[in-house]
Amino acid sequence: PQGMQYTVERIGRYARTLQPGLNFIFPFFERITNRIDIREQVMDVPRQEVITRDNAMITVDGVVFYRVFDAENATYQVSDLDDAIMQLMTTNIRTVMGSMDLDDLLSKRDTINEKLFEVIDEATDPWGVKIVRIEIKDITPQKDLAGAMARQMKAEREKRAAILEAEGNKKAAVAKAEGQKRALILQAEGEKEAEILRAQGNKEAEILKAQALHEIHALEAKGRKSSAEYDAYARERMAEAEAKATAMVSEAIKNGDIQAINYFIAQKYVEALQNIASADNQKLIMMPLEASNLISSISGIGDIAKEVFTKKEGEMNHKNITKKLETQTIQKEEIDEKEQFTKKV
């Protein structure tokens, strides 16, 4: 049948291998010695105990897939092919897994399968057998070891959780510090800009203040200038009036008018009284004064002016008359002030 190969012996010696299909043998001389299934076979490796390199006791089972490609060698190179493969698997599992730590056994099954495949495939090649693949189905540690592993795993997870939490706290602290740093930088920049704006504002205020003071000083100087001009003009007018009055009085004296002499005497008399009254060392002044004589001396000024104006009336024009009237008014104001001061004295 398909998928089978038969080995034939002739008079006790291997003669040929029958392939699937129609085949003939010679009775009495030839006989079929072995029927080989050339399809892929599955062999279950029973559970067995293995001691790892770190002295941990575990129980292991597995499965092996193989296929016979040479019926002659599978028949005559090994007496019991299945048992031979089973024993080979059992011994190599203990050898390979016993040379590894428990953690490696639990985490590196692919490595174990590759090592077992290399060793067993090389050992079964002379038997006409090709190992397809080997799989470790289950690795079971002892109960106390399983509890220890559970505690270890729990500790590892707690450790990882603590590490992750610490890393999270670290990143959070770094992020917070960066945020505070950025906030301080922004605050410093804001304060800097505020100081710059404040300085600019102060500068502009000082400039405006200086301009205002300059304008104020200019206006004050202009006012003082105008006041000085007005004072000079007033003094000039008073000087002109006094000069004209003096000329008029001199003319009256020249003409023999006694009242003009009384005017000068009264003027000097009033000035002397003013100086005496304004002295610092004088607390009380007692002087016999005749107010009527003083007033009569001063009143002579009006008569002098009338006489002069009468003589000059025909010769002066309207403009000169106006100026003399202004001079007379100023003189009268001065005389009134001197008379009031004299009365007070």
Coordinates of C-alpha atoms in Angstrom, one line a residue:
P1 CA 0.0 0.0 0.0
Q2 CA 0.9 3.7 -0.4
G3 CA 3.1 5.0 2.4
M4 CA 4.6 1.7 3.2
Q5 CA 8.0 0.0 2.3
Y6 CA 8.7 -3.7 2.8
T7 CA 12.1 -5.3 3.2
V8 CA 12.6 -8.6 1.4
E9 CA 15.2 -11.3 2.3
R10 CA 16.3 -14.0 0.0
I11 CA 17.5 -17.2 1.7
G12 CA 18.0 -15.2 4.9
R13 CA 19.8 -12.2 3.4
Y14 CA 18.5 -8.7 2.5
A15 CA 17.6 -8.7 -1.2
R16 CA 15.5 -5.5 -1.9
T17 CA 12.9 -3.1 -0.7
L18 CA 9.4 -3.2 -2.1
Q19 CA 7.9 0.1 -3.1
P20 CA 4.1 0.8 -3.1
G21 CA 2.3 -0.9 -5.9
L22 CA 2.5 -4.3 -7.6
N23 CA 5.4 -6.4 -6.5
F24 CA 6.4 -10.1 -6.9
I25 CA 8.4 -12.4 -4.6
F26 CA 9.6 -15.9 -5.0
P27 CA 7.9 -18.2 -2.6
F28 CA 10.1 -20.5 -0.4
F29 CA 13.2 -18.4 -1.4
E30 CA 12.1 -14.9 -0.5
R31 CA 10.1 -13.5 2.4
I32 CA 9.1 -10.1 3.8
T33 CA 11.0 -9.3 7.0
N34 CA 9.8 -5.8 8.0
R35 CA 7.0 -3.4 7.1
I36 CA 8.1 0.2 7.4
D37 CA 5.7 3.1 7.5
I38 CA 7.5 6.0 5.7
R39 CA 5.0 8.6 6.7
E40 CA 5.8 11.1 9.4
Q41 CA 5.4 9.6 12.8
V42 CA 4.5 11.2 16.2
M43 CA 6.0 9.8 19.4
D44 CA 4.9 11.0 22.8
V45 CA 7.7 11.2 25.4
P46 CA 6.4 10.3 28.8
R47 CA 6.9 12.7 31.8
Q48 CA 10.2 12.4 33.6
E49 CA 11.9 14.2 36.4
V50 CA 15.0 16.3 35.7
I51 CA 17.4 18.1 38.1
T52 CA 18.5 21.4 36.7
R53 CA 21.9 23.0 37.2
D54 CA 20.7 25.0 40.1
N55 CA 19.4 21.8 41.8
A56 CA 15.7 22.4 41.1
M57 CA 13.5 19.3 40.5
I58 CA 11.1 19.6 37.6
T59 CA 8.9 17.3 35.6
V60 CA 9.2 17.4 31.8
D61 CA 7.3 15.8 28.9
G62 CA 7.6 16.3 25.2
V63 CA 6.8 15.0 21.7
V64 CA 9.0 14.1 18.7
F65 CA 8.1 14.0 15.0
Y66 CA 10.2 11.8 12.7
R67 CA 10.1 10.0 9.3
V68 CA 11.8 6.9 8.0
F69 CA 13.5 7.6 4.7
D70 CA 15.6 4.4 4.5
A71 CA 13.8 1.1 5.2
E72 CA 16.9 -1.0 5.1
N73 CA 18.8 0.9 7.7
A74 CA 15.7 1.3 9.9
T75 CA 15.4 -2.5 9.8
Y76 CA 19.0 -3.7 10.0
Q77 CA 20.8 -0.8 11.8
V78 CA 18.6 -0.9 15.0
S79 CA 16.7 -3.6 16.5
D80 CA 13.7 -1.6 17.8
L81 CA 13.5 1.8 16.2
D82 CA 10.7 3.2 18.4
D83 CA 12.3 2.2 21.7
A84 CA 15.7 3.5 20.5
I85 CA 14.2 6.9 19.6
M86 CA 12.4 7.0 23.0
Q87 CA 15.5 6.2 25.0
L88 CA 17.5 8.7 22.9
M89 CA 14.9 11.4 23.7
T90 CA 14.8 10.6 27.4
T91 CA 18.6 10.7 27.9
N92 CA 19.1 13.9 25.8
I93 CA 16.3 15.7 27.6
R94 CA 18.0 15.1 30.9
T95 CA 21.4 16.0 29.5
V96 CA 20.3 19.2 27.8
M97 CA 17.9 20.5 30.5
G98 CA 20.1 19.4 33.4
S99 CA 22.8 21.8 32.1
M100 CA 20.6 24.8 32.3
D101 CA 19.1 26.9 35.2
L102 CA 15.5 26.8 36.0
D103 CA 14.9 30.4 34.8
D104 CA 16.5 29.5 31.5
L105 CA 14.4 26.4 31.2
L106 CA 11.2 28.3 31.7
S107 CA 12.1 31.2 29.4
K108 CA 14.2 29.5 26.6
R109 CA 12.1 26.6 25.3
D110 CA 13.1 27.3 21.7
T111 CA 16.7 27.0 22.6
I112 CA 16.0 23.6 24.3
N113 CA 14.1 22.4 21.2
E114 CA 17.0 23.4 18.9
K115 CA 19.6 21.6 21.0
L116 CA 17.6 18.4 21.3
F117 CA 16.9 18.5 17.6
E118 CA 20.6 18.8 16.7
V119 CA 21.7 16.0 19.0
I120 CA 18.9 13.5 18.2
D121 CA 18.8 14.1 14.5
E122 CA 22.6 13.5 14.3
A123 CA 22.2 10.3 16.3
T124 CA 19.3 8.8 14.3
D125 CA 20.7 9.6 10.8
P126 CA 22.5 6.2 10.6
W127 CA 19.2 4.5 11.3
G128 CA 17.6 5.9 8.2
V129 CA 15.4 8.2 10.3
K130 CA 15.0 12.0 9.8
I131 CA 13.9 14.0 12.9
V132 CA 11.4 16.6 11.7
R133 CA 11.0 18.6 15.0
I134 CA 11.0 18.2 18.8
E135 CA 8.7 20.1 21.2
I136 CA 8.8 20.3 25.0
K137 CA 5.2 20.3 25.9
D138 CA 5.3 21.0 29.6
I139 CA 7.8 21.9 32.4
T140 CA 6.3 21.5 35.9
P141 CA 8.4 22.4 39.0
Q142 CA 7.6 21.0 42.4
K143 CA 4.9 22.6 44.6
D144 CA 7.3 24.2 47.0
L145 CA 9.4 25.4 44.1
A146 CA 6.3 26.7 42.4
G147 CA 5.4 28.7 45.5
A148 CA 8.9 30.1 45.7
M149 CA 8.7 31.0 42.1
A150 CA 5.4 32.6 42.6
R151 CA 6.8 34.7 45.5
Q152 CA 9.9 35.5 43.4
M153 CA 7.7 36.5 40.5
K154 CA 5.6 38.6 42.9
A155 CA 8.8 40.2 44.2
E156 CA 10.0 40.9 40.7
R157 CA 6.7 42.4 39.8
E158 CA 6.7 44.6 42.9
K159 CA 10.3 45.5 42.1
R160 CA 9.4 46.5 38.6
A161 CA 6.3 48.3 39.9
A162 CA 8.5 50.2 42.4
I163 CA 11.1 51.0 39.6
L164 CA 8.4 52.2 37.3
E165 CA 6.8 54.3 40.1
A166 CA 10.2 55.7 40.9
E167 CA 10.9 56.5 37.2
G168 CA 7.4 58.0 37.0
N169 CA 8.1 60.2 40.1
K170 CA 11.5 61.1 38.7
K171 CA 10.0 62.1 35.3
A172 CA 7.3 64.0 37.2
A173 CA 9.8 65.8 39.4
V174 CA 11.9 66.6 36.3
A175 CA 8.9 67.9 34.4
K176 CA 7.8 69.9 37.5
A177 CA 11.3 71.4 37.8
E178 CA 11.4 72.2 34.1
G179 CA 8.0 73.9 34.5
Q180 CA 9.2 75.9 37.5
K181 CA 12.4 76.8 35.7
R182 CA 10.3 77.9 32.7
A183 CA 8.0 79.9 34.9
L184 CA 10.9 81.6 36.6
I185 CA 12.4 82.4 33.2
L186 CA 9.2 83.9 32.0
Q187 CA 8.7 85.8 35.3
A188 CA 12.3 87.2 35.0
E189 CA 11.7 88.1 31.3
G190 CA 8.4 89.8 32.3
E191 CA 10.1 91.7 35.2
K192 CA 12.9 92.7 32.8
E193 CA 10.4 94.0 30.2
A194 CA 8.5 95.8 33.0
E195 CA 11.7 97.4 34.3
I196 CA 12.6 98.5 30.7
L197 CA 9.1 99.9 30.2
R198 CA 9.3 101.6 33.6
A199 CA 12.7 103.1 32.8
Q200 CA 11.5 104.3 29.4
G201 CA 8.4 105.8 31.1
N202 CA 10.6 107.5 33.7
K203 CA 12.9 108.7 31.0
E204 CA 10.0 110.2 29.0
A205 CA 8.6 111.7 32.2
E206 CA 11.9 113.3 33.1
I207 CA 12.2 114.6 29.5
L208 CA 8.7 116.1 29.7
K209 CA 9.4 117.5 33.1
A210 CA 12.7 119.1 31.9
Q211 CA 10.9 120.5 28.9
A212 CA 8.1 121.9 31.2
L213 CA 10.7 123.4 33.6
H214 CA 12.5 124.9 30.6
E215 CA 9.3 126.4 29.4
I216 CA 8.5 127.7 32.9
H217 CA 11.9 129.2 33.3
A218 CA 11.6 130.7 29.8
L219 CA 8.2 132.2 30.7
E220 CA 9.6 133.4 34.1
A221 CA 12.6 135.0 32.3
K222 CA 10.3 136.5 29.8
G223 CA 8.1 137.8 32.6
R224 CA 11.1 139.2 34.5
K225 CA 12.3 140.8 31.3
S226 CA 8.9 142.4 30.7
S227 CA 8.7 143.5 34.3
A228 CA 12.2 144.9 34.1
E229 CA 11.3 146.7 30.9
Y230 CA 8.2 148.1 32.6
D231 CA 10.2 149.1 35.7
A232 CA 12.8 150.8 33.6
Y233 CA 10.1 152.6 31.6
A234 CA 8.5 153.7 34.8
R235 CA 11.8 154.9 36.3
E236 CA 12.6 156.6 33.1
R237 CA 9.2 158.4 33.2
M238 CA 9.7 159.3 36.8
A239 CA 13.2 160.6 36.1
E240 CA 11.9 162.7 33.2
A241 CA 9.1 164.0 35.4
E242 CA 11.5 164.8 38.3
A243 CA 13.9 166.5 35.8
K244 CA 11.1 168.6 34.4
A245 CA 9.9 169.4 38.0
T246 CA 13.4 170.4 38.9
A247 CA 13.7 172.5 35.8
M248 CA 10.4 174.2 36.6
V249 CA 11.4 174.8 40.3
S250 CA 14.8 176.1 39.2
E251 CA 13.1 178.4 36.8
A252 CA 10.8 179.6 39.6
I253 CA 13.8 180.2 41.9
K254 CA 15.6 182.1 39.1
N255 CA 12.6 184.4 38.8
G256 CA 12.7 185.0 42.6
D257 CA 9.8 182.9 43.8
I258 CA 10.3 182.0 47.5
Q259 CA 7.9 179.0 47.3
A260 CA 10.3 177.1 45.1
I261 CA 12.9 177.3 47.9
N262 CA 10.3 176.1 50.4
Y263 CA 9.7 173.0 48.1
F264 CA 13.4 171.9 48.3
I265 CA 13.5 172.6 52.0
A266 CA 10.3 170.5 52.6
Q267 CA 11.6 167.7 50.5
K268 CA 14.9 167.5 52.4
Y269 CA 13.0 167.8 55.6
V270 CA 10.8 164.8 54.8
E271 CA 13.8 162.7 53.7
A272 CA 15.6 163.5 57.0
L273 CA 12.5 162.5 59.0
Q274 CA 12.3 159.2 57.0
N275 CA 15.9 158.4 57.7
I276 CA 15.5 159.1 61.4
A277 CA 12.4 157.0 61.7
S278 CA 13.9 154.0 59.8
A279 CA 17.1 153.8 62.0
D280 CA 17.5 150.6 64.0
N281 CA 18.7 152.1 67.2
Q282 CA 15.8 154.5 67.5
K283 CA 12.8 153.2 69.6
L284 CA 11.1 156.5 70.4
I285 CA 11.3 159.9 68.6
M286 CA 10.0 163.1 70.1
M287 CA 10.3 166.2 67.8
P288 CA 8.4 169.4 67.8
L289 CA 6.9 169.6 64.4
E290 CA 4.6 172.2 62.9
A291 CA 2.5 170.4 60.4
S292 CA 0.9 173.6 59.2
N293 CA 4.3 175.1 58.2
L294 CA 5.3 171.9 56.5
I295 CA 2.0 171.7 54.6
S296 CA 2.2 175.4 53.6
S297 CA 5.8 174.8 52.3
I298 CA 4.6 171.9 50.3
S299 CA 1.5 173.8 49.0
G300 CA 3.8 176.3 47.4
I301 CA 4.6 173.8 44.8
G302 CA 1.2 174.2 43.3
D303 CA 1.5 177.9 43.0
I304 CA 4.9 177.6 41.3
A305 CA 3.4 175.2 38.8
K306 CA 0.5 177.5 38.1
E307 CA 2.8 180.5 37.5
V308 CA 5.0 178.5 35.2
F309 CA 2.1 177.1 33.3
T310 CA 0.6 180.6 32.9
K311 CA 3.9 182.0 31.4
K312 CA 4.5 179.1 29.1
E313 CA 0.8 178.6 28.0
G314 CA 1.1 180.5 24.8
E315 CA 4.4 179.0 23.8
M316 CA 3.6 175.2 24.3
N317 CA 1.5 173.2 22.0
H318 CA -1.1 170.7 23.0
K319 CA 1.4 167.8 23.2
N320 CA 3.8 169.6 25.6
I321 CA 0.8 170.5 27.8
T322 CA -0.2 166.9 28.0
K323 CA 3.3 165.8 29.1
K324 CA 3.5 168.5 31.8
L325 CA 0.2 167.4 33.2
E326 CA 1.4 163.8 33.4
T327 CA 4.5 165.1 35.2
Q328 CA 2.4 167.2 37.5
T329 CA 0.3 164.1 38.3
I330 CA 3.3 162.0 39.2
Q331 CA 4.8 164.8 41.3
K332 CA 1.5 165.2 43.2
E333 CA 1.4 161.5 43.9
E334 CA 4.9 161.6 45.2
I335 CA 4.0 164.6 47.4
D336 CA 0.9 162.9 48.7
E337 CA 2.9 159.8 49.6
K338 CA 5.6 161.9 51.3
E339 CA 2.8 163.9 53.1
Q340 CA 1.2 160.6 54.3
F341 CA 4.6 159.3 55.5
T342 CA 5.2 162.6 57.3
K343 CA 1.9 162.5 59.1
K344 CA 2.6 158.9 60.2
V345 CA 6.0 160.0 61.5

